[in-house]
Amino acid sequence: MTSPRNPSMLVPPFSATGSSLRQISEDAFYVINEVVTKRLGHMPILKGDFHLLPMKVQRFVAEKAELMRPRGIYICDGTQHEADEIIDKLVERGMLSPLKAYENNFICRTDPKDVARVESKTWMVTPDKYQTVTHTAEGVEPIMGHWMPPESFGTELDSRFPGCMAGRIMYVVPFSMGPIGGPLSKIGIQLTDSNYVVLCMRIMTRVSPAVWDALGDHDYVRCIHSVGLPRPVRVKVVNHWPCNPERVIIAHRPAEREIWSFGSGYGGNSLLGKKCFALRIASNIARDEGWMAEHMLIMGVTNPEGHERFIVAAFPSACGKTNLAMLEPTVPGWKVRCVGDDIAWMKFGEDGQLYAINPENGFFGVAPGTSHKTNPMAMESFQKNSIFTNVAETVDGEYFWEGLEKEIKDPTVEMINWLGEKWRIGDPGRAAHPNSRFTAPASQCPIIHPDWESPHGVPIDAIIFGGRRPDGVPLVFETFSWLHGIFTGACLKSETTAAAEFTGKSIMHDPMAMRPFMGYNFGQYLQHWIDLSKTPEGHAPRKVPKIYHVNWFRLNKEGKFLWPGYGDNIRVIDWIIRRLDGDDSHALKTPIGYVPTQGSINMEGLPPVNWDELVSVPKEYWQEDAKEVRKFLESQVGIDLPAEIRHELDEQEKRIGAM
Ligand code: GTP
Ligand code: SPV
Ligand code: MN
């Protein structure tokens, strides 16, 4: 199938099914090294020394260059000098513009067709369908995992990748997820024809020649990305943002540790270290190696007595991870320090304690709603060296988005909105796209934890799940056990947000906040969680963290949030930490878990809060929920549902039935 947009793309000899996946064998590579070099002769090495790359990388690069036919190869070193060079070029071309009010900050607008992850075009490719998805009931489409058979994948690749970089530069980006060389870290190499992606990868991951040295005999994840618009371009490129929205595909081959992404330059579609590698591929590696790759923030919380605890929290996209990770406590004496805001890789140590690292190097955060009032630490993080995508820009060279109305110097100032139109506060339409983002180095966060780059990670004492739940779900509850906690995570639901392609609001299941990022069969994933709590023979007993559920988003009858949220969430964390410390005097047992008793959450200094509504566990709501959850787990997970979780389902149903 040739793309009507790109008639020039299908170049022989790449027309046969599966040829995009052709690999040069190691032996053959040595023999044809010269040939490869000759082939590469048509593609000048614009920067770096190809022959100094590890041999297996040379092979990967040569193979893919031959397939995608860029006009040159550029081996990135991740330096500031390199970034400056690329930025200058992009500014000249009009793709980036400097935000003059800050130091080294840039703004960019995408093609309005390329603004978020595209779940419907994101696939896992495995020989057996049930490696990717669960055995759902007859006629029920699985919502966790999106399977494509290898044969179709070959065809899809062949209709896109051959010649797809024609006339563009192929950047080779060596990166580490986690501190370079760390025991929990992993290496990736991304090939991309997007210089915006190069700039963002440099912020979001550790891009450095040191990665080549760390690689040694280790495996690495092969990341292949193209905006999918070879030159000469026969369509109008909008906002100097090349992409090919009709032809988008983001496909993962977990067994091969390989990611193929085509047609989009945006976020999780193109910064392949993030969701594609650190969650979908890494969850596969983690299962094989006995650890966990989760969609979780990591925070260190110090109480007024000076004792620090580390907590991870899994909320679906755009449900408050970045905000909680950098929370500025409204209660005196408390201190929060950020280890990570989106992804946690966790492993039980020899001492039986669970440790977590943040595999990322930066924040790719939701801009709207971020302000000095809601998240001052994020604001401080992006005052320099950051990239803003799809926000508005004032004539004074400042960024603007919904939520900054009260902080902007001149509220009547003229702006260019994310669509490139003149705009002022009060005008119809929006300043920024709801999924507009800032990309900022984590090291610039004033409260980044001193151990955030500790190669061994930080010790985790609690896991929190949460989502946007306008009705029925209390502010916080503690689950009864590790298994009940896993069950609660498996039943996680949230209102849809703009972080994916959804429009309109509805409550959707998002198990473990991993629905869009599930790398393998969800039943096996739950089993993996269960198995991890079991102590291997001859080892120190495993200490499993306590598991909680929070909901900052419950609404009153007028549709207003019942809880102030943001910095006041420390009050909930305080309760959680007192529970961890063994104080059980402040909790009421309900069928879904322990909820705080009145007075057990510090409300000092808060405007009046409707406590009863905030923490109630309404009988009708939960009886309905119990039915819905049974139907969900039975139809979606079916025979793959671990017996232990089925037991939790039965028990919770009984408890709710007896309400
Ligand atoms: P991803 O980067 O997509 O994974 O999102 P995230 O989970 O990091 O969400 P983030 O912290 O960026 O918050 C998303 C939106 O939720 C922002 O508009 C926030 O202002 C809003 N938000 C975050 N925390 C709270 C809260 O406690 N209460 C309320 N009402 N809104 C919140
Ligand atoms: C999310 O959607 O959970 C994000 C943004 O963190 S993206 O990187 O686009 O996936
Ligand atoms: Mn996320």
XYZ file of C-alpha atoms and ligand atoms in Angstrom:
702
model
C 0.000 0.000 0.000
C 1.645 3.228 -1.111
C 0.777 6.415 0.702
C -1.036 8.824 -1.561
C 0.827 11.587 0.277
C 4.181 10.120 -0.544
C 4.193 8.447 -3.920
C 7.979 8.540 -3.946
C 8.321 6.362 -0.912
C 8.149 2.873 -2.249
C 11.558 2.336 -3.707
C 12.730 -1.024 -4.989
C 14.172 -3.299 -3.720
C 12.074 -2.678 -0.646
C 8.735 -3.684 -2.045
C 8.677 -7.261 -0.801
C 6.795 -7.914 2.429
C 8.993 -7.903 5.487
C 12.057 -6.449 3.819
C 12.130 -3.467 6.143
C 13.014 -5.910 8.872
C 15.889 -7.438 6.947
C 18.975 -7.543 9.102
C 22.582 -7.981 8.230
C 24.028 -10.935 10.113
C 27.117 -10.333 12.208
C 29.391 -12.417 9.953
C 27.964 -10.889 6.854
C 28.500 -7.490 8.346
C 32.255 -7.931 8.613
C 32.348 -9.186 5.052
C 30.223 -6.373 3.760
C 31.573 -3.713 6.064
C 33.254 -2.239 3.064
C 30.093 -2.442 1.057
C 28.196 -0.773 3.859
C 30.798 1.933 3.952
C 30.372 2.363 0.237
C 26.617 2.508 0.650
C 27.078 5.033 3.362
C 29.286 6.873 0.925
C 26.078 8.130 -0.622
C 25.121 9.330 2.804
C 27.823 11.526 4.191
C 28.578 11.272 7.879
C 27.809 14.859 8.790
C 29.060 14.547 12.325
C 30.829 11.962 14.430
C 32.977 9.002 13.464
C 30.904 6.081 12.282
C 33.809 3.668 12.595
C 34.280 4.464 16.262
C 30.783 3.239 17.077
C 30.477 -0.237 18.599
C 30.285 -2.742 15.753
C 26.712 -3.817 16.592
C 25.648 -0.186 16.449
C 27.406 0.362 13.123
C 25.414 -2.530 11.766
C 22.106 -1.158 13.107
C 22.792 2.325 11.761
C 23.963 1.086 8.358
C 21.006 -1.235 7.978
C 18.467 1.436 8.800
C 20.246 4.115 6.770
C 20.095 1.794 3.820
C 16.371 1.342 4.411
C 15.381 4.949 5.096
C 17.940 6.649 2.785
C 18.640 9.900 4.557
C 20.872 12.449 2.864
C 23.362 12.219 5.696
C 24.053 10.723 9.104
C 24.656 12.818 12.215
C 25.950 11.087 15.316
C 24.849 13.092 18.339
C 27.080 13.793 21.327
C 24.476 15.497 23.492
C 26.593 18.603 24.131
C 25.245 22.106 24.578
C 27.239 23.149 21.525
C 25.409 20.565 19.446
C 22.035 21.695 20.804
C 22.894 25.334 20.052
C 23.761 24.439 16.470
C 20.477 22.624 15.967
C 18.502 25.378 17.682
C 20.074 28.041 15.443
C 19.054 26.066 12.391
C 15.495 25.572 13.634
C 15.108 29.213 14.594
C 16.308 30.235 11.146
C 13.764 27.913 9.573
C 10.953 29.175 11.783
C 10.218 25.906 13.559
C 11.409 27.212 16.932
C 11.353 30.736 18.221
C 13.132 32.103 21.237
C 10.969 33.202 24.152
C 12.833 36.415 24.727
C 11.699 36.904 28.309
C 13.827 33.959 29.487
C 17.235 32.426 29.036
C 17.492 29.832 26.275
C 13.761 29.027 26.237
C 12.056 28.206 22.951
C 8.528 27.775 21.734
C 7.231 25.647 18.936
C 3.835 24.937 17.396
C 3.024 21.594 15.903
C 0.766 20.776 13.026
C -2.616 20.911 14.832
C -3.137 17.342 13.658
C -0.181 16.172 15.740
C -0.852 17.145 19.359
C -0.966 13.985 21.507
C -0.281 10.288 21.698
C -2.308 8.242 19.241
C -3.378 5.109 21.061
C -5.413 3.770 18.163
C -2.230 3.616 16.076
C 0.066 2.234 18.777
C 0.745 -1.494 18.607
C 2.560 -4.381 20.202
C 3.830 -6.912 17.697
C 4.146 -10.458 19.025
C 3.899 -13.797 17.258
C 1.193 -14.944 19.666
C -1.703 -12.561 20.233
C -1.997 -13.561 23.877
C 1.504 -12.390 24.632
C 0.064 -8.905 24.100
C -3.592 -9.123 25.090
C -5.715 -11.094 27.515
C -8.331 -13.698 26.610
C -11.301 -11.355 26.526
C -14.889 -12.572 26.349
C -16.379 -13.405 22.954
C -16.719 -10.238 20.904
C -15.051 -7.999 23.501
C -12.192 -5.830 22.228
C -9.265 -5.792 24.654
C -8.612 -2.306 26.039
C -5.212 -3.167 27.437
C -2.668 -3.857 24.764
C -3.174 -3.442 21.056
C -1.950 -6.393 19.057
C -0.637 -6.575 15.541
C 0.543 -9.824 13.999
C 4.136 -9.806 12.675
C 3.003 -10.356 9.077
C 0.815 -7.260 9.025
C 3.603 -5.378 10.748
C 6.022 -6.241 7.947
C 3.559 -4.931 5.389
C 2.901 -1.758 7.380
C 6.619 -1.068 7.670
C 7.265 -1.688 4.005
C 4.630 0.811 2.998
C 6.228 3.496 5.148
C 9.906 3.216 5.989
C 11.720 2.568 2.700
C 13.139 5.920 1.631
C 11.190 7.756 4.341
C 14.137 9.962 5.304
C 14.975 11.019 1.741
C 16.431 14.508 1.746
C 16.583 14.628 5.540
C 19.332 14.022 8.062
C 19.255 10.874 10.152
C 20.341 11.662 13.693
C 21.812 8.854 15.777
C 20.969 9.518 19.419
C 22.714 7.320 22.016
C 20.836 7.581 25.316
C 20.626 6.053 28.736
C 17.440 5.616 30.744
C 18.686 6.029 34.274
C 22.184 7.180 35.250
C 24.688 5.997 32.646
C 26.113 2.617 33.605
C 23.850 2.221 36.663
C 22.738 -1.302 37.644
C 19.068 -0.468 37.001
C 19.710 1.660 33.892
C 19.217 0.644 30.261
C 20.549 1.931 26.975
C 18.700 2.932 23.846
C 19.718 4.261 20.481
C 17.222 6.367 18.609
C 17.446 7.094 14.922
C 15.310 10.082 13.988
C 14.897 12.614 11.196
C 13.378 15.186 13.552
C 15.738 17.731 15.064
C 13.004 18.764 17.512
C 13.104 15.178 18.770
C 16.901 15.380 19.090
C 16.578 18.505 21.231
C 13.874 16.995 23.422
C 15.640 13.632 23.796
C 18.637 15.577 25.069
C 16.489 17.033 27.834
C 14.403 13.937 28.583
C 17.156 11.287 28.519
C 20.903 11.196 29.070
C 22.423 11.634 25.637
C 26.188 11.237 25.741
C 29.114 9.451 24.054
C 29.615 7.799 27.477
C 26.681 5.611 26.441
C 28.886 3.951 23.802
C 31.372 2.993 26.519
C 28.656 1.795 28.888
C 27.111 -0.339 26.139
C 29.837 -3.009 26.131
C 28.196 -6.415 25.880
C 24.821 -5.130 27.028
C 21.800 -5.157 24.835
C 20.189 -1.893 23.825
C 16.737 -0.887 22.639
C 16.593 0.001 18.965
C 14.385 3.034 18.390
C 13.544 3.998 14.820
C 11.620 7.213 14.312
C 10.670 9.175 11.226
C 8.288 12.077 10.771
C 7.301 10.266 7.591
C 7.656 13.080 5.112
C 10.546 12.465 2.710
C 11.729 15.243 0.430
C 10.640 16.540 -1.953
C 7.560 17.148 0.162
C 4.387 17.211 -1.884
C 2.040 18.425 0.828
C 1.829 21.703 2.691
C 3.874 21.516 5.883
C 1.953 23.325 8.618
C 3.920 25.424 11.158
C 7.218 24.042 9.788
C 6.244 20.854 11.600
C 6.672 17.900 9.257
C 4.478 14.933 10.089
C 2.198 12.489 8.349
C -0.918 12.106 10.555
C -2.819 9.788 8.211
C 0.050 7.309 8.220
C 1.025 7.281 11.887
C 2.168 4.015 13.369
C 3.966 3.378 16.658
C 4.901 -0.272 16.863
C 6.890 -2.256 19.393
C 8.589 -5.617 19.024
C 9.211 -6.525 22.661
C 11.176 -9.711 22.009
C 13.499 -7.834 19.659
C 13.593 -4.788 21.987
C 12.700 -2.641 19.019
C 10.421 0.362 18.427
C 9.275 1.702 15.052
C 7.524 5.071 15.037
C 6.324 6.863 11.916
C 4.419 10.015 11.094
C 4.298 11.930 14.395
C 6.775 14.268 16.063
C 4.849 14.625 19.322
C 5.691 13.524 22.854
C 5.097 9.906 23.639
C 4.893 9.130 19.913
C 8.381 10.364 19.116
C 10.483 10.669 22.278
C 10.874 6.931 22.214
C 12.778 6.678 25.504
C 9.621 7.645 27.360
C 6.426 5.585 27.017
C 7.618 3.271 24.238
C 10.870 2.199 25.877
C 10.579 3.034 29.576
C 7.094 1.494 29.865
C 6.064 -0.785 26.974
C 9.432 -2.374 26.205
C 10.836 -2.018 29.728
C 7.841 -3.796 31.279
C 8.807 -6.784 29.145
C 12.439 -6.574 30.208
C 11.299 -6.103 33.788
C 9.163 -9.222 33.685
C 12.106 -11.235 32.323
C 14.524 -9.791 34.868
C 12.272 -9.588 37.941
C 11.583 -5.865 38.358
C 8.801 -3.384 37.502
C 8.429 -0.529 34.993
C 5.533 1.696 36.038
C 3.764 4.960 35.138
C 4.583 6.522 38.507
C 6.057 9.626 40.041
C 8.635 9.243 42.820
C 8.740 11.684 45.729
C 10.653 12.051 48.969
C 8.529 13.448 51.808
C 10.088 14.693 55.035
C 7.817 15.216 58.040
C 8.264 18.010 60.588
C 10.308 15.600 62.747
C 12.819 15.318 59.916
C 12.070 11.731 58.889
C 11.986 11.114 55.150
C 9.860 8.531 53.333
C 9.744 7.786 49.625
C 6.433 7.272 47.879
C 5.521 6.381 44.303
C 2.167 7.242 42.751
C 0.470 5.973 39.606
C -2.121 8.311 38.089
C -3.263 8.160 34.467
C -1.995 10.773 32.010
C -2.815 14.377 32.941
C -4.125 13.374 36.393
C -1.575 15.090 38.590
C 1.734 13.189 38.784
C 3.957 16.172 37.961
C 2.015 18.281 40.426
C 2.265 15.800 43.276
C 5.932 15.041 42.570
C 6.831 18.725 43.090
C 4.222 19.591 45.662
C 4.902 22.659 47.761
C 3.357 21.810 51.133
C 0.869 24.296 52.555
C 1.434 22.839 56.026
C 4.508 24.212 57.781
C 7.343 21.822 58.591
C 6.808 19.435 55.688
C 9.244 19.090 52.810
C 8.776 17.363 49.461
C 11.620 16.580 47.087
C 11.151 15.254 43.592
C 12.866 12.128 42.288
C 10.742 11.689 39.163
C 7.397 12.849 37.755
C 6.252 10.174 35.302
C 8.032 6.824 35.303
C 9.516 4.557 37.974
C 11.670 1.493 37.500
C 11.577 -0.512 40.706
C 13.385 -3.550 41.996
C 13.554 -5.377 45.308
C 17.063 -5.155 46.720
C 19.044 -7.847 48.496
C 17.764 -6.363 51.759
C 14.150 -7.076 50.766
C 13.377 -3.383 50.315
C 11.834 -2.041 47.091
C 14.017 0.593 45.368
C 13.019 2.959 42.561
C 14.893 4.996 39.983
C 13.541 7.644 37.675
C 14.774 6.541 34.253
C 14.196 10.004 32.787
C 16.328 13.133 32.799
C 13.658 15.797 32.335
C 9.995 16.687 32.645
C 7.555 16.615 29.745
C 4.775 18.260 31.685
C 1.236 19.440 30.982
C 1.397 23.259 30.699
C -2.243 24.333 31.239
C -3.055 24.545 34.922
C 0.608 24.980 35.860
C 1.187 28.260 37.711
C 3.065 29.699 40.661
C -0.029 28.983 42.680
C -0.483 25.346 41.649
C 3.061 24.181 40.919
C 5.734 26.780 41.672
C 8.554 24.231 41.482
C 7.645 23.254 37.936
C 7.530 26.966 37.059
C 11.064 27.384 38.449
C 12.244 24.343 36.496
C 11.458 25.839 33.104
C 12.771 29.391 33.411
C 15.681 28.428 31.140
C 16.903 25.718 28.725
C 13.352 24.511 28.073
C 11.098 23.920 25.101
C 7.389 24.772 25.064
C 5.121 23.037 22.610
C 1.650 24.322 21.639
C 1.404 27.067 24.258
C 0.732 30.744 23.513
C 3.386 33.458 23.267
C 2.899 37.079 24.279
C 4.355 39.971 22.271
C 6.747 40.402 25.196
C 8.219 36.961 24.549
C 6.582 35.190 27.475
C 4.739 31.900 27.472
C 1.065 31.804 28.343
C -1.567 29.143 28.899
C -4.870 28.649 30.680
C -4.194 28.979 34.394
C -1.722 31.885 34.166
C -4.396 34.615 33.884
C -3.724 35.910 37.386
C 0.064 35.822 37.057
C 0.614 37.442 33.702
C 2.207 40.900 33.944
C -0.196 42.551 31.523
C -3.550 40.749 31.222
C -4.437 42.760 28.117
C -1.259 41.846 26.279
C -1.542 40.611 22.714
C -0.543 37.019 22.105
C -0.187 34.428 19.398
C -2.156 31.371 20.480
C -1.145 27.770 19.840
C -2.862 27.889 16.462
C -0.748 30.873 15.409
C -3.640 33.340 15.652
C -3.715 36.715 17.396
C -5.383 36.194 20.761
C -6.114 38.034 24.018
C -7.482 36.839 27.347
C -11.262 36.808 26.986
C -11.220 36.033 23.271
C -13.062 32.931 22.125
C -11.011 29.767 21.752
C -7.995 28.776 23.787
C -4.527 30.182 24.291
C -2.844 26.795 24.570
C -3.793 23.287 23.497
C -5.035 21.313 26.549
C -2.157 18.859 26.012
C 0.479 21.560 25.451
C 3.698 20.734 27.265
C 6.922 22.069 28.711
C 10.131 20.093 28.304
C 12.564 20.992 31.074
C 15.732 19.476 32.554
C 14.970 17.731 35.860
C 18.209 19.087 37.292
C 16.697 22.591 37.164
C 13.935 21.713 39.600
C 14.773 23.569 42.837
C 13.499 20.648 44.906
C 15.052 17.857 42.877
C 16.157 15.226 45.387
C 19.910 15.018 46.017
C 19.621 11.246 45.397
C 17.532 11.529 42.239
C 20.399 10.108 40.208
C 21.380 7.463 42.710
C 22.083 4.422 40.520
C 20.565 2.102 43.151
C 17.403 4.134 43.573
C 15.510 5.295 46.636
C 13.654 2.983 49.095
C 9.896 2.933 48.527
C 7.461 2.652 51.463
C 4.110 3.330 49.812
C 2.406 3.053 46.459
C -0.516 5.339 45.646
C -3.045 4.844 42.871
C -5.458 7.540 41.795
C -7.493 9.073 39.038
C -10.087 11.713 38.236
C -13.222 10.431 39.934
C -15.973 13.060 40.094
C -18.316 10.764 42.057
C -18.312 8.211 44.821
C -14.596 7.788 45.471
C -13.248 9.117 48.789
C -10.298 11.476 49.074
C -8.050 8.658 50.264
C -8.222 5.049 51.391
C -5.706 2.448 52.432
C -6.061 -0.998 50.906
C -6.102 -4.070 53.136
C -3.046 -5.862 51.754
C -0.601 -6.139 48.853
C -3.127 -8.289 46.951
C -6.063 -6.010 47.724
C -3.856 -3.119 46.613
C -3.104 -4.831 43.304
C -6.831 -5.485 42.869
C -7.542 -1.806 43.583
C -4.899 -0.786 41.028
C -6.374 -3.197 38.491
C -9.745 -1.474 38.953
C -8.316 2.035 38.521
C -10.583 4.342 36.533
C -10.377 7.954 35.506
C -12.052 10.633 33.483
C -10.482 10.882 30.023
C -8.063 13.761 29.392
C -6.465 15.487 26.415
C -3.206 13.553 26.782
C -4.493 10.983 24.309
C -6.677 11.422 21.252
C -9.953 11.249 23.219
C -12.478 14.038 23.066
C -15.278 14.536 25.564
C -15.275 13.364 29.144
C -16.119 9.868 30.274
C -14.939 7.571 33.032
C -12.640 4.954 31.625
C -10.809 2.000 33.093
C -7.084 2.624 33.289
C -5.657 -0.320 35.243
C -2.524 0.613 37.172
C -2.528 3.861 35.098
C -0.915 1.625 32.470
C -3.732 1.024 29.986
C -2.065 2.897 27.106
C 1.378 1.616 28.081
C 0.797 -2.068 28.782
C 3.657 -4.009 27.222
C 2.283 -7.530 27.571
C -0.714 -9.617 28.656
C -2.354 -7.739 31.541
C -3.185 -10.927 33.464
C 0.476 -11.921 33.375
C 1.384 -8.403 34.430
C -0.831 -8.739 37.523
C 0.735 -12.143 38.195
C 4.169 -10.519 37.981
C 3.166 -7.999 40.673
C 1.922 -10.858 42.851
C 5.072 -12.928 42.332
C 7.381 -10.051 43.148
C 6.101 -9.970 46.715
C 7.291 -13.521 47.309
C 10.715 -13.824 48.874
C 13.085 -15.966 46.814
C 14.714 -18.737 48.795
C 17.675 -17.769 50.899
C 16.993 -14.038 50.639
C 15.982 -11.381 53.125
C 12.169 -11.245 53.441
C 10.591 -8.857 50.995
C 8.931 -5.814 52.514
C 6.022 -4.860 50.316
C 4.942 -1.236 50.394
C 1.429 -0.371 51.606
C -0.936 0.552 48.797
C -3.294 3.567 48.836
C -5.872 5.139 46.553
C -6.424 8.901 46.332
C -8.901 11.129 44.517
C -8.288 14.888 44.350
C -11.112 15.340 41.868
C -14.403 14.559 43.643
C -17.088 17.116 42.800
C -19.935 18.548 44.829
C -23.467 18.970 43.492
C -22.528 22.308 41.940
C -19.726 20.645 39.997
C -16.955 22.225 42.123
C -13.976 20.297 43.477
C -14.608 19.204 47.075
C -10.891 19.245 47.835
C -8.499 22.162 47.220
C -5.793 19.828 45.891
C -2.255 20.778 44.855
C -0.142 21.945 47.854
C -2.917 20.878 50.211
C -2.459 17.284 49.107
C 0.353 17.178 51.686
C -2.447 16.809 54.249
C -3.355 13.467 52.692
C 0.279 12.425 52.442
C 0.634 13.300 56.130
C -2.214 10.885 56.947
C -0.630 8.199 54.775
C 2.731 8.633 56.471
C 1.207 8.419 59.930
C -0.420 5.159 58.821
C 2.966 3.921 57.584
C 4.409 4.830 60.959
C 1.923 2.415 62.514
C -0.710 4.803 63.812
C -4.065 2.967 63.254
C -6.162 5.185 65.480
C -7.303 7.427 62.636
C -8.971 5.092 60.202
C -12.409 3.718 59.633
C -12.790 0.329 58.001
C -15.065 0.357 54.940
C -15.646 -2.350 52.306
C -13.065 -0.761 49.981
C -10.372 0.027 52.541
C -9.552 2.281 55.481
C -10.694 5.894 55.169
C -9.605 8.721 57.485
C -11.816 9.532 60.448
C -12.978 13.109 60.883
C -10.224 15.157 62.434
C -7.492 12.750 61.383
C -6.529 14.881 58.404
C -5.065 18.257 59.295
C -7.492 20.886 57.985
C -5.929 23.857 59.727
C -5.996 26.966 57.596
C -8.284 25.491 54.938
C -11.523 27.136 53.872
C -14.530 25.013 54.910
C -14.484 21.574 53.311
C -17.502 19.260 53.189
C -15.819 16.408 55.037
C -18.719 13.941 54.920
C -19.065 14.243 51.184
C -15.311 14.133 50.676
C -14.695 10.794 52.379
C -18.060 9.066 52.069
C -18.289 5.591 50.522
C -21.848 5.645 49.155
C -23.562 2.278 49.206
C -25.466 2.537 45.896
C -22.412 3.841 44.101
C -20.184 0.998 45.260
C -22.819 -1.682 44.682
C -23.061 -0.478 41.102
C -19.270 -0.291 40.921
C -18.886 -3.867 42.201
C -21.070 -5.140 39.372
C -19.261 -3.069 36.804
C -15.833 -4.135 38.047
C -16.761 -7.820 37.974
C -18.017 -7.451 34.438
C -14.869 -5.566 33.503
C -12.396 -8.059 34.959
C -14.315 -11.070 33.705
C -14.831 -9.803 30.189
C -11.464 -8.051 29.835
C -9.054 -10.314 31.701
C -11.016 -13.558 31.727
C -8.977 -16.684 32.315
C -5.832 -14.582 32.562
C -7.026 -13.043 35.831
C -4.786 -14.468 38.592
C -6.710 -16.512 41.177
C -5.469 -14.224 43.958
C -7.048 -11.186 42.294
C -10.262 -13.062 41.561
C -10.360 -13.848 45.267
C -9.994 -10.141 46.090
C -12.827 -9.397 43.682
C -15.083 -11.936 45.415
C -14.192 -10.667 48.872
C -14.754 -7.019 48.025
C -18.064 -7.891 46.409
C -19.125 -9.680 49.609
C -18.097 -6.732 51.767
C -19.985 -4.308 49.548
C -22.995 -6.625 49.417
C -23.140 -6.510 53.222
C -23.086 -2.682 53.367
P 1.188 13.253 32.265
O 2.412 14.078 32.048
O 0.247 13.279 31.104
O 1.490 11.845 32.668
O 0.320 14.016 33.413
P 0.478 14.114 34.998
O -0.137 12.923 35.649
O 1.881 14.441 35.357
O -0.483 15.352 35.352
P -0.114 16.833 35.819
O 0.522 16.888 37.169
O 0.604 17.518 34.724
O -1.576 17.461 35.971
C -2.489 17.491 34.916
C -3.563 18.488 35.179
O -4.224 18.193 36.410
C -3.045 19.913 35.296
O -3.891 20.764 34.577
C -3.113 20.198 36.762
O -3.315 21.556 37.018
C -4.276 19.338 37.248
N -4.078 18.918 38.659
C -2.961 18.351 39.187
N -3.093 18.152 40.520
C -4.337 18.572 40.853
C -5.067 18.630 42.087
O -4.602 18.242 43.159
N -6.332 19.128 42.019
C -6.875 19.565 40.856
N -8.114 20.033 40.884
N -6.223 19.543 39.687
C -4.964 19.053 39.667
C 1.347 10.874 29.166
O 0.465 10.990 28.307
O 1.229 10.078 30.132
C 2.558 11.708 29.097
C 2.772 12.511 27.890
O 3.377 11.675 29.994
S 3.445 11.602 26.568
O 4.901 11.643 26.678
O 3.012 12.247 25.317
O 2.997 10.230 26.634
Mn 2.680 10.326 31.753
